Amino acid sequence: MMVSVQFPGALSHLSKSYNIDSKKYWDEFIRELLGSNYKHLFSNETPKEYVLLYLNGSKIESLKEIALKNEDSLHILSAISGG
């Protein structure tokens, strides 16, 4: 299945579509993708106060327990990075 992710600022090089083979949850996928950079945007599965999440155009409060679905699109916006 294909999902796309848009990251802010210095993480924008990771913004692209990803082919995901297994059933995963968004929080698990983003944590693996960002590695040590995860702590700059999230505190556990909750975005920091300067971060907004939009999944398929709808604002969400957390990535916790949201399963990845084919053609999902996640936009992560940050007030401190201009993006």
Tab-separated table of C-alpha atoms in Angstrom:
chain	number	residue	atom	x	y	z
A	1	MET	CA	0.000	0.000	0.000
A	2	MET	CA	1.142	3.558	-0.651
A	3	VAL	CA	0.978	6.409	1.858
A	4	SER	CA	2.376	9.922	1.601
A	5	VAL	CA	3.843	12.100	4.324
A	6	GLN	CA	4.744	15.792	4.307
A	7	PHE	CA	7.200	16.948	6.975
A	8	PRO	CA	8.057	20.515	8.001
A	9	GLY	CA	11.342	22.398	7.762
A	10	ALA	CA	14.579	20.447	8.147
A	11	LEU	CA	12.688	17.148	7.840
A	12	SER	CA	11.194	18.005	4.437
A	13	HIS	CA	13.722	15.708	2.728
A	14	LEU	CA	11.641	12.822	4.130
A	15	SER	CA	8.454	14.131	2.477
A	16	LYS	CA	7.380	11.608	-0.131
A	17	SER	CA	5.234	8.557	-0.789
A	18	TYR	CA	6.149	5.316	0.938
A	19	ASN	CA	5.303	1.758	-0.050
A	20	ILE	CA	4.294	0.000	3.155
A	21	ASP	CA	4.165	-3.797	3.055
A	22	SER	CA	2.660	-4.569	6.433
A	23	LYS	CA	-0.224	-3.375	8.518
A	24	LYS	CA	1.126	-0.676	10.811
A	25	TYR	CA	-0.179	2.217	12.822
A	26	TRP	CA	0.761	5.801	12.000
A	27	ASP	CA	2.533	6.403	15.316
A	28	GLU	CA	4.738	3.324	14.815
A	29	PHE	CA	5.553	4.232	11.190
A	30	ILE	CA	6.425	7.875	11.954
A	31	ARG	CA	8.506	6.888	14.991
A	32	GLU	CA	10.549	4.451	12.840
A	33	LEU	CA	10.877	6.935	9.988
A	34	LEU	CA	12.026	9.862	12.139
A	35	GLY	CA	14.238	7.969	14.562
A	36	SER	CA	15.862	10.428	16.975
A	37	ASN	CA	14.075	13.378	15.308
A	38	TYR	CA	10.728	12.081	16.632
A	39	LYS	CA	11.270	13.936	19.924
A	40	HIS	CA	11.331	17.308	18.119
A	41	LEU	CA	7.720	16.928	16.954
A	42	PHE	CA	6.082	14.521	19.404
A	43	SER	CA	5.856	13.789	23.079
A	44	ASN	CA	4.888	10.108	23.134
A	45	GLU	CA	2.190	9.843	20.431
A	46	THR	CA	0.899	13.388	21.002
A	47	PRO	CA	2.197	16.257	18.859
A	48	LYS	CA	3.939	19.083	20.680
A	49	GLU	CA	1.943	22.317	21.091
A	50	TYR	CA	3.507	23.899	17.990
A	51	VAL	CA	2.689	20.924	15.703
A	52	LEU	CA	-0.533	20.264	13.775
A	53	LEU	CA	-1.473	16.973	12.127
A	54	TYR	CA	-3.757	16.550	9.130
A	55	LEU	CA	-4.701	13.095	7.910
A	56	ASN	CA	-6.430	13.085	4.524
A	57	GLY	CA	-7.254	16.776	4.985
A	58	SER	CA	-8.828	16.429	8.446
A	59	LYS	CA	-7.132	17.708	11.588
A	60	ILE	CA	-6.311	14.982	14.108
A	61	GLU	CA	-5.069	15.260	17.696
A	62	SER	CA	-2.823	12.186	17.810
A	63	LEU	CA	-1.373	9.401	15.668
A	64	LYS	CA	-2.073	6.790	18.342
A	65	GLU	CA	-3.989	3.709	17.190
A	66	ILE	CA	-4.703	5.040	13.683
A	67	ALA	CA	-4.029	2.274	11.168
A	68	LEU	CA	-2.333	3.102	7.878
A	69	LYS	CA	-4.656	2.783	4.889
A	70	ASN	CA	-3.815	2.718	1.202
A	71	GLU	CA	-3.423	6.223	-0.253
A	72	ASP	CA	-3.473	7.945	3.163
A	73	SER	CA	-1.869	11.376	3.229
A	74	LEU	CA	-0.401	12.803	6.442
A	75	HIS	CA	0.680	16.450	6.668
A	76	ILE	CA	2.707	17.519	9.686
A	77	LEU	CA	2.867	21.284	10.151
A	78	SER	CA	5.108	23.101	12.610
A	79	ALA	CA	4.770	26.729	13.687
A	80	ILE	CA	8.471	26.991	14.553
A	81	SER	CA	9.839	25.718	11.241
A	82	GLY	CA	7.696	27.797	8.908
A	83	GLY	CA	6.051	24.713	7.517
